[in-house]
Amino acid sequence: MTTTDIKENNKASITEIDNLSKNIKIEARNIDVFYSEFKALKDINMNIYENSVTAFIGPSGCGKSTFLRCLNRMNDYIDGFKMKGEILIDNKKIYWKNVVVEELRKQVGMVFQKPNPFPKSIFDNVAYGIRIQGVKDKKFIEERVELSLKQVALWDEVKDNLKKGALALSGGQQQRLCIARTLAVEPSVILMDEPTSALDPISTAKIEELLFELKKQYTIVIVTNNMKQTARIIDMTTFYYMGELIEYDSTKNIFTKPKQEKTQNYITGRFG
Amino acid sequence: MNKTREYIIERLLFLCAAITVFTTISIILVLLVEAVGFFQEVSIIDFLTDKEWTPLFADKHFGILPLVCGTLLTTFIAISVALPIGLTIAIYLSEYAPKSFRKIFKPLLEVLAAVPTVVYGFFALLVVSPFLQKFFPEMSGFNSLSAGIVMGIMIIPFISSLSEDALYAVPKSLREAAYGMGSTRFQTAFKVTVPAASSGIVVSIILALSRAIGETMIVAIAAGQQPRLTLDPTVPIETITAYIVQVSMGDVPHGSLEYKTIFAAGITLFVFTFILNNISFYIKKKYQEKYD
Amino acid sequence: MTNATKNRLIDKTFLMFGILATLFGIVILCIFIGNIFADGISRLSFDFLESLPSRKPEKAGILTAWTGTLWILGLTTLVAFPLGVGAGIYLEEYAKKGWLSNILEINIANLAGVPSIIYGLLGLEIFVRVMGLGGSLLAGSFTLSLLILPIIIVSTREAIKAVPKSIKEAAFALGATKWQAIWSQILPASMGGILTGVILSISRAIGETAPLIVVGALAYVPFVAKSPMDEFTVLPIQIFNWVSRPQHGFIVNAAAAILILLSITFVMNGIAVYLRNRWQKKVKW
């Protein structure tokens, strides 16, 4: 099957999702990514919709994380990284030369695979993103920290220990703290790179619940390998294989009636 | 605004790093310029072949050989002390010693390298020389033997610590394979671990050599100030470094031939250590590639 | 004797040698220090610390020497700390892999192996003569700063390398600029390691004699230095001067001065080790 066919398929399938906002938040056009000579992504085209949860799945090395990190330009510091094509967020080209990368990242937050709190207090972790913008107003910072911690349902657990080191928290708490830290900057998009893969099942469930709440306000893009558990909260799913976008459809369709053989094989566990 | 600040900071940090390059260039330039001045007055052939070094006397000779000989003699004595002891320590600590023992004694040994060298000079002249004179009564108070031995003690940690690092980095599976075939720890150490870590050990020895060649205060205090083309460890000699100190202690006017001699001596010393450092750097790079 | 018992005997013998060799260096060090203690302890007094140098050993003191050492300590830290840490940050965080960073790296490895007396020759020509600083504290501190720069750079790089990349990424993802990420996250997290390296290198600078002699520090300075442009002496040079004298009184003085110098060295090394351990315990990623 040719690439154009795949594109046609994708367009067709998206119309099947009724309950989703049709506002395009992120638009990727003809994305090619190279690491030196290696071509990591081949001609990726896709739209990501506002206030949805969109998942990237695929075997490791398929390019899903690479694409995710293109969306907030985290790849900029990697030696030999080169990208062709355009990515638009809210109709603005994010790779345009006058874009201030730091401003972009305030708008597009990121949560990582392993919880990575700063070796500082819980409070300082959440306040960091606000402070580096030059905000000095103590009361404002305190309110924002409280709000963010409440959003991730961590406030009740830590409100008496805000001065405590963040590294003393459990893994699940750390990850929720990292999400709170991201929310405190007030992004509109949140990228998540396998956020639950390092966590136990109970912590994972808590984070999934959280995602369900967050998607009301944010556009969430998540790289995951834990499809069966998260199927209930993920609206759209994209399958990548060997640097190519193979199939993009509603999660339900991907799981119940994938159009591509490769997708089918992956979902049923025939390779991966 | 943010961008300009970031740019200025990066430039400033780059300047900090660039200072190291300026330092190297300056060292080479300074040594070369003064040494060229020296060689305009003294033939380079005399410098390399004359067997006497007497620039401060009325009958001036400018043969560097006695100073080189003194330097190599003390270095040889030092390494003869440091190599067997340092290597034994390294093997013992990495292959035999309990972890807790290693954790205490490795930093403790490194204290040996932290003691100021002028203190070692004191030991060599006032403790070791009198002690050795009990066995060799005809030995001079200033001699290369006691200076060399004390210098050897000083550089033990260079060999023991760096070699131990190299031995410790050898994968455990290699040792277990040897134990599995019934080797003793001694056999495992010398047939498996030491060969596997050999490049790291060689690097440590070269660094120790380079350190010994450039060491100044011990020899300036305890080895004497008499340039002499001899291998006799019981008589006073002079090393390149000690000569530079000797001249610097006096009042030598800039531009005089005596002033230039210390740079001619300096560039000789620099060439020795430069070669050794680059060999060790080269081995280290090659070895890193192999294991990473 | 069977082969196996022979092998085990060799093994046991080497074990003994290993213990002996390890203890050898430490025992020798203890003997040396004990010797110096016996020689010098009687001379240690406030009088000794407060007296100017003198031709009579019983009247001579180390006032100018220890104040000179303090001056050198302060000035060298002031110069070498920002330069060394700055260079370390540049090499670890900014320098792109390529010929330039290769040259810088080889160069620093080389500088670390240049004998200290060569730095003295460099200082003599550049700082003392070309810059016209004379045999001043400033010329001496500049020279020692260059000498310890490679050590600070290498330990700064090691310390920064030990900070997980994820911390930097987290800061970037929150919109931090490169410098904000370095200043607010990477440096605080690596400060323990950096300070350890800085303190160790400064302690080495304080013990240096040869480069300062070449630069023109004097053995006999009859006044306490008041500004960085003053002439100076330091403890190691005072010790060197006294060791070379024949009178026993000066040897006793040298031993007493060594006790002071060694205390400074050991205290600094102790602080460095303490910092390193504390930092390792505190931060577990």
XYZ file of N, CA and C in Angstrom, chain B residues 20-184:
495
model
N 42.525 27.952 28.643
C 43.419 26.798 28.709
C 44.269 26.683 27.451
N 43.671 27.059 26.316
C 44.453 26.995 25.077
C 45.522 28.096 25.080
N 45.115 29.294 25.524
C 46.104 30.373 25.627
C 47.258 29.979 26.553
N 46.922 29.274 27.624
C 47.966 28.850 28.555
C 48.994 27.981 27.846
N 48.494 26.997 27.117
C 49.420 26.109 26.411
C 50.265 26.883 25.407
N 49.596 27.716 24.620
C 50.340 28.485 23.623
C 51.388 29.361 24.308
N 50.987 30.005 25.406
C 51.941 30.864 26.107
C 53.126 30.071 26.633
N 52.845 28.905 27.206
C 53.952 28.097 27.734
C 54.948 27.812 26.618
N 54.428 27.336 25.480
C 55.323 26.961 24.382
C 56.069 28.198 23.864
N 55.325 29.305 23.696
C 55.970 30.525 23.185
C 57.064 31.024 24.125
N 56.718 31.106 25.403
C 57.680 31.610 26.388
C 58.946 30.764 26.375
N 58.755 29.455 26.428
C 59.919 28.569 26.444
C 60.722 28.714 25.160
N 60.014 28.749 24.019
C 60.704 28.820 22.726
C 61.484 30.125 22.582
N 60.814 31.242 22.865
C 61.461 32.545 22.652
C 62.752 32.652 23.460
N 62.667 32.315 24.750
C 63.865 32.432 25.583
C 64.911 31.390 25.199
N 64.432 30.199 24.819
C 65.396 29.155 24.450
C 66.100 29.508 23.145
N 65.360 30.130 22.220
C 65.999 30.547 20.965
C 67.094 31.575 21.268
N 66.789 32.493 22.166
C 67.806 33.457 22.596
C 69.024 32.748 23.164
N 68.754 31.708 23.917
C 69.843 30.936 24.521
C 70.704 30.272 23.437
N 70.015 29.687 22.452
C 70.771 28.947 21.437
C 71.477 29.865 20.449
N 71.167 31.152 20.499
C 71.963 32.075 19.689
C 73.343 32.270 20.297
N 73.432 32.034 21.599
C 74.733 32.223 22.254
C 75.441 30.911 22.505
N 74.685 29.842 22.609
C 75.273 28.535 22.885
C 74.859 27.588 21.763
N 75.843 26.858 21.229
C 75.482 25.974 20.122
C 74.664 24.797 20.655
N 73.689 24.399 19.858
C 72.790 23.333 20.301
C 73.541 22.008 20.426
N 74.633 21.901 19.659
C 75.431 20.669 19.740
C 76.150 20.590 21.084
N 76.717 21.737 21.489
C 77.333 21.762 22.817
C 76.299 21.398 23.880
N 75.117 21.991 23.729
C 74.040 21.795 24.697
C 73.723 20.306 24.855
N 73.710 19.612 23.715
C 73.300 18.215 23.767
C 74.452 17.258 24.049
N 75.708 17.686 23.816
C 76.801 16.721 23.932
C 77.802 17.038 25.046
N 77.921 18.305 25.417
C 78.891 18.645 26.459
C 78.551 17.900 27.740
N 79.569 17.413 28.425
C 79.296 16.600 29.610
C 79.316 17.410 30.897
N 79.440 18.732 30.739
C 79.433 19.554 31.955
C 78.403 20.652 31.868
N 77.833 21.004 33.017
C 76.829 22.068 33.100
C 77.292 23.030 34.207
N 77.957 24.120 33.789
C 78.484 25.053 34.787
C 78.196 26.498 34.383
N 76.943 26.850 34.117
C 76.644 28.201 33.620
C 76.888 29.271 34.672
N 76.948 28.875 35.931
C 77.094 29.881 36.979
C 78.556 30.077 37.379
N 79.457 29.320 36.757
C 80.885 29.440 37.078
C 81.580 30.324 36.070
N 82.869 30.616 36.368
C 83.664 31.417 35.436
C 83.913 30.620 34.156
N 84.267 29.340 34.327
C 84.486 28.480 33.160
C 83.159 27.851 32.782
N 82.412 28.521 31.844
C 81.038 28.115 31.584
C 80.959 26.922 30.620
N 80.192 25.922 30.998
C 79.843 24.832 30.089
C 78.335 24.699 30.088
N 77.777 24.347 28.914
C 76.313 24.311 28.813
C 75.797 22.953 28.330
N 76.368 21.888 28.858
C 75.874 20.563 28.462
C 74.720 20.140 29.367
N 73.567 19.866 28.779
C 72.377 19.543 29.575
C 72.434 18.120 30.132
N 73.340 17.276 29.551
C 73.372 15.859 29.931
C 73.439 15.603 31.433
N 74.297 16.308 32.178
C 74.335 16.012 33.624
C 72.985 16.243 34.300
N 72.270 17.300 33.894
C 70.965 17.568 34.495
C 69.950 16.490 34.102
N 69.979 16.109 32.808
C 69.071 15.046 32.348
C 69.375 13.760 33.090
N 70.681 13.492 33.229
C 71.090 12.269 33.924
C 70.587 12.270 35.364
N 70.745 13.411 36.048
C 70.266 13.522 37.421
C 68.771 13.301 37.499
N 68.053 13.904 36.543
C 66.594 13.763 36.514
C 66.186 12.305 36.317
N 66.830 11.654 35.327
C 66.457 10.271 35.042
C 66.843 9.348 36.193
N 67.971 9.640 36.840
C 68.416 8.786 37.948
C 67.407 8.825 39.100
N 67.020 10.037 39.517
C 66.054 10.121 40.624
C 64.712 9.518 40.206
N 64.326 9.744 38.948
C 63.059 9.181 38.472
C 63.099 7.661 38.494
N 64.238 7.117 38.057
C 64.381 5.659 38.030
C 64.272 5.074 39.444
N 64.968 5.715 40.382
C 64.897 5.227 41.768
C 63.460 5.306 42.282
N 62.828 6.430 41.979
C 61.457 6.621 42.475
C 60.520 5.557 41.924
N 60.621 5.289 40.631
C 59.688 4.343 40.028
C 60.002 2.922 40.501
N 61.303 2.643 40.788
C 61.649 1.323 41.314
C 61.006 1.085 42.667
N 60.802 2.159 43.415
C 60.118 2.018 44.702
C 58.603 1.944 44.484
N 58.094 2.867 43.665
C 56.643 3.041 43.577
C 55.962 1.937 42.779
N 56.637 1.436 41.740
C 55.956 0.480 40.862
C 55.590 -0.824 41.575
N 56.589 -1.520 42.195
C 56.187 -2.779 42.847
C 55.199 -2.564 43.984
N 55.449 -1.538 44.792
C 54.546 -1.314 45.926
C 53.168 -0.885 45.442
N 53.154 0.085 44.522
C 51.869 0.604 44.041
C 51.045 -0.466 43.367
N 51.690 -1.292 42.561
C 50.957 -2.322 41.831
C 50.439 -3.405 42.774
N 51.288 -3.781 43.744
C 50.849 -4.769 44.735
C 49.619 -4.253 45.470
N 49.676 -2.968 45.868
C 48.523 -2.383 46.567
C 47.287 -2.433 45.685
N 47.471 -2.044 44.418
C 46.327 -1.990 43.507
C 45.686 -3.365 43.380
N 46.521 -4.384 43.170
C 45.980 -5.742 43.000
C 45.340 -6.218 44.294
N 46.021 -5.936 45.413
C 45.467 -6.358 46.697
C 44.092 -5.711 46.932
N 44.034 -4.394 46.714
C 42.784 -3.685 47.017
C 41.639 -4.129 46.109
N 41.950 -4.390 44.834
C 40.836 -4.711 43.939
C 40.485 -6.194 43.961
N 41.472 -7.069 44.236
C 41.201 -8.507 44.114
C 41.056 -9.225 45.452
N 41.711 -8.707 46.491
C 41.719 -9.438 47.755
C 40.941 -8.748 48.869
N 41.159 -7.414 48.980
C 40.716 -6.725 50.190
C 39.205 -6.681 50.302
N 38.681 -6.774 51.552
C 37.248 -6.573 51.754
C 36.866 -5.150 51.357
N 35.611 -4.984 50.968
C 35.159 -3.674 50.477
C 35.406 -2.547 51.481
N 35.118 -2.865 52.750
C 35.240 -1.813 53.768
C 36.696 -1.378 53.894
N 37.612 -2.340 53.802
C 39.044 -2.044 53.884
C 39.458 -1.128 52.737
N 38.980 -1.486 51.540
C 39.308 -0.704 50.348
C 38.788 0.720 50.484
N 37.572 0.830 51.035
C 36.950 2.137 51.125
C 37.722 3.072 52.057
N 38.341 2.489 53.070
C 39.096 3.322 54.015
C 40.500 3.594 53.495
N 41.165 2.558 52.980
C 42.585 2.694 52.702
C 42.907 3.377 51.380
N 41.998 3.303 50.431
C 42.291 3.972 49.166
C 42.411 5.491 49.352
N 41.417 6.140 49.969
C 41.588 7.588 50.199
C 42.736 7.899 51.148
N 42.967 6.988 52.109
C 44.065 7.218 53.052
C 45.402 7.253 52.318
N 45.562 6.346 51.350
C 46.806 6.325 50.566
C 46.924 7.593 49.725
N 45.783 8.100 49.280
C 45.835 9.283 48.436
C 46.327 10.508 49.205
N 46.248 10.412 50.531
C 46.805 11.499 51.345
C 48.293 11.672 51.029
N 48.974 10.558 50.712
C 50.404 10.622 50.387
C 50.659 11.618 49.266
N 49.734 11.698 48.311
C 49.937 12.608 47.184
C 49.528 14.024 47.528
N 48.806 14.193 48.651
C 48.323 15.523 49.009
C 49.324 16.274 49.885
N 50.282 15.534 50.460
C 51.284 16.190 51.313
C 52.161 17.094 50.444
N 52.353 18.362 50.847
C 53.181 19.265 50.045
C 54.598 18.705 49.864
N 55.148 18.900 48.684
C 56.418 18.241 48.372
C 57.567 18.786 49.208
N 57.432 20.031 49.654
C 58.516 20.583 50.469
C 58.644 19.782 51.767
N 57.513 19.223 52.219
C 57.542 18.391 53.426
C 58.314 17.099 53.148
N 58.090 16.527 51.976
C 58.854 15.322 51.597
C 60.347 15.630 51.512
N 60.675 16.828 51.045
C 62.079 17.221 50.982
C 62.708 17.193 52.365
N 61.966 17.706 53.322
C 62.406 17.690 54.718
C 62.704 16.259 55.162
N 61.752 15.336 54.868
C 61.957 13.929 55.246
C 63.214 13.368 54.608
N 63.342 13.614 53.312
C 64.442 13.014 52.565
C 65.778 13.469 53.145
N 65.885 14.758 53.409
C 67.165 15.310 53.867
C 67.435 14.980 55.330
N 66.409 15.064 56.158
C 66.649 15.003 57.601
C 66.253 13.679 58.247
N 65.529 12.843 57.544
C 65.160 11.552 58.129
C 65.766 10.396 57.331
N 65.515 10.395 56.034
C 65.928 9.235 55.242
C 67.443 9.210 55.025
N 68.037 10.352 54.671
C 69.481 10.368 54.442
C 70.276 9.935 55.679
N 70.005 10.512 56.851
C 70.738 10.052 58.044
C 70.528 8.565 58.304
N 69.302 8.085 58.030
C 69.003 6.671 58.228
C 69.837 5.812 57.291
N 69.902 6.216 56.019
C 70.675 5.434 55.046
C 72.170 5.506 55.341
N 72.588 6.626 55.898
C 74.011 6.774 56.197
C 74.477 5.765 57.242
N 73.553 5.246 58.027
C 73.912 4.197 58.987
C 74.404 2.946 58.256
N 73.829 2.718 57.049
C 74.220 1.529 56.282
C 75.335 1.839 55.299
N 75.332 3.043 54.744
C 76.401 3.447 53.806
C 77.091 4.677 54.379
N 78.048 4.455 55.279
C 78.634 5.591 56.005
C 79.295 6.616 55.084
N 79.762 6.168 53.914
C 80.474 7.131 53.052
C 79.529 7.944 52.175
N 78.208 7.708 52.353
C 77.250 8.400 51.511
C 77.161 9.873 51.892
N 77.003 10.717 50.859
C 76.897 12.147 51.113
C 75.524 12.475 51.704
N 75.458 13.596 52.421
C 74.180 14.036 52.988
C 73.174 14.357 51.903
N 73.650 14.950 50.807
C 72.800 15.169 49.629
C 73.046 14.033 48.656
N 72.011 13.330 48.251
C 72.206 12.218 47.312
C 70.915 11.913 46.600
N 71.031 11.237 45.469
C 69.832 10.954 44.691
C 69.047 9.792 45.282
N 69.702 8.945 46.090
C 69.020 7.759 46.605
C 67.866 8.139 47.541
N 68.167 8.957 48.554
C 67.091 9.273 49.495
C 66.021 10.134 48.822
N 66.455 11.060 47.976
C 65.462 11.871 47.256
C 64.570 10.974 46.402
N 65.204 10.020 45.697
C 64.442 9.124 44.824
C 63.478 8.254 45.610
N 63.941 7.708 46.739
C 63.073 6.829 47.534
C 61.853 7.598 48.031
N 62.104 8.796 48.569
C 60.990 9.580 49.107
C 60.018 9.975 47.993
N 60.588 10.323 46.834
C 59.746 10.660 45.684
C 58.899 9.443 45.297
N 59.522 8.262 45.387
C 58.795 7.027 45.092
C 57.601 6.872 46.015
N 57.808 7.144 47.305
C 56.694 7.033 48.258
C 55.590 8.019 47.884
N 56.027 9.218 47.460
C 55.032 10.228 47.107
C 54.159 9.793 45.928
N 54.772 9.099 44.950
C 53.981 8.765 43.753
C 53.293 7.401 43.843
N 53.434 6.723 44.984
C 52.719 5.439 45.142
C 51.233 5.582 44.816
N 50.548 6.580 45.385
C 49.109 6.652 45.101
C 48.769 6.869 43.623
N 49.673 7.513 42.879
C 49.395 7.675 41.442
C 49.220 6.300 40.815
N 50.151 5.393 41.149
C 50.077 4.065 40.556
C 48.977 3.246 41.205
N 48.917 3.256 42.547
C 47.967 2.366 43.215
C 46.518 2.756 42.891
N 46.205 4.046 42.959
C 44.813 4.437 42.759
C 44.354 4.253 41.319
N 45.170 4.751 40.375
C 44.746 4.671 38.977
C 44.728 3.227 38.481
N 45.719 2.432 38.905
C 45.729 1.026 38.495
C 44.556 0.289 39.115
N 44.266 0.642 40.367
C 43.143 -0.019 41.035
C 41.838 0.287 40.311
N 41.691 1.556 39.878
C 40.500 1.913 39.091
C 40.386 1.023 37.857
N 41.525 0.854 37.175
C 41.516 0.062 35.941
C 41.177 -1.398 36.240
N 41.774 -1.938 37.318
C 41.508 -3.338 37.669
C 40.047 -3.522 38.076
N 39.553 -2.547 38.843
C 38.202 -2.637 39.357
C 37.186 -2.608 38.220
N 37.566 -1.951 37.118
C 36.636 -1.801 35.998
C 36.547 -3.077 35.151
N 37.464 -4.014 35.375
C 37.403 -5.264 34.608
C 36.115 -6.004 34.998
N 35.328 -6.414 33.997
C 34.034 -7.039 34.294
C 34.169 -8.239 35.228
N 33.224 -8.342 36.151
C 33.245 -9.397 37.145
C 33.172 -10.773 36.483
N 32.470 -10.819 35.352
C 32.265 -12.115 34.698
C 33.586 -12.760 34.294
N 34.559 -11.907 33.955
C 35.872 -12.411 33.550
C 36.543 -13.152 34.698
N 36.451 -12.506 35.889
C 37.047 -13.128 37.078
C 36.324 -14.425 37.406
N 35.006 -14.365 37.334
C 34.227 -15.546 37.714
C 34.536 -16.723 36.803
N 34.783 -16.399 35.542
C 35.155 -17.463 34.609
C 36.439 -18.146 35.066
N 37.411 -17.313 35.504
C 38.683 -17.877 35.946
C 38.517 -18.674 37.231
N 37.744 -18.120 38.190
C 37.507 -18.849 39.437
C 36.821 -20.178 39.141
N 35.898 -20.121 38.199
C 35.132 -21.309 37.844
C 36.008 -22.436 37.355
N 37.168 -22.078 36.803
C 38.072 -23.127 36.333
C 39.093 -23.506 37.397
N 38.881 -23.040 38.620
C 39.722 -23.458 39.736
C 40.953 -22.607 39.955
N 40.987 -21.400 39.378
C 42.140 -20.533 39.604
C 42.102 -19.960 41.008
N 43.286 -19.735 41.575
C 43.348 -18.982 42.824
C 43.203 -17.509 42.490
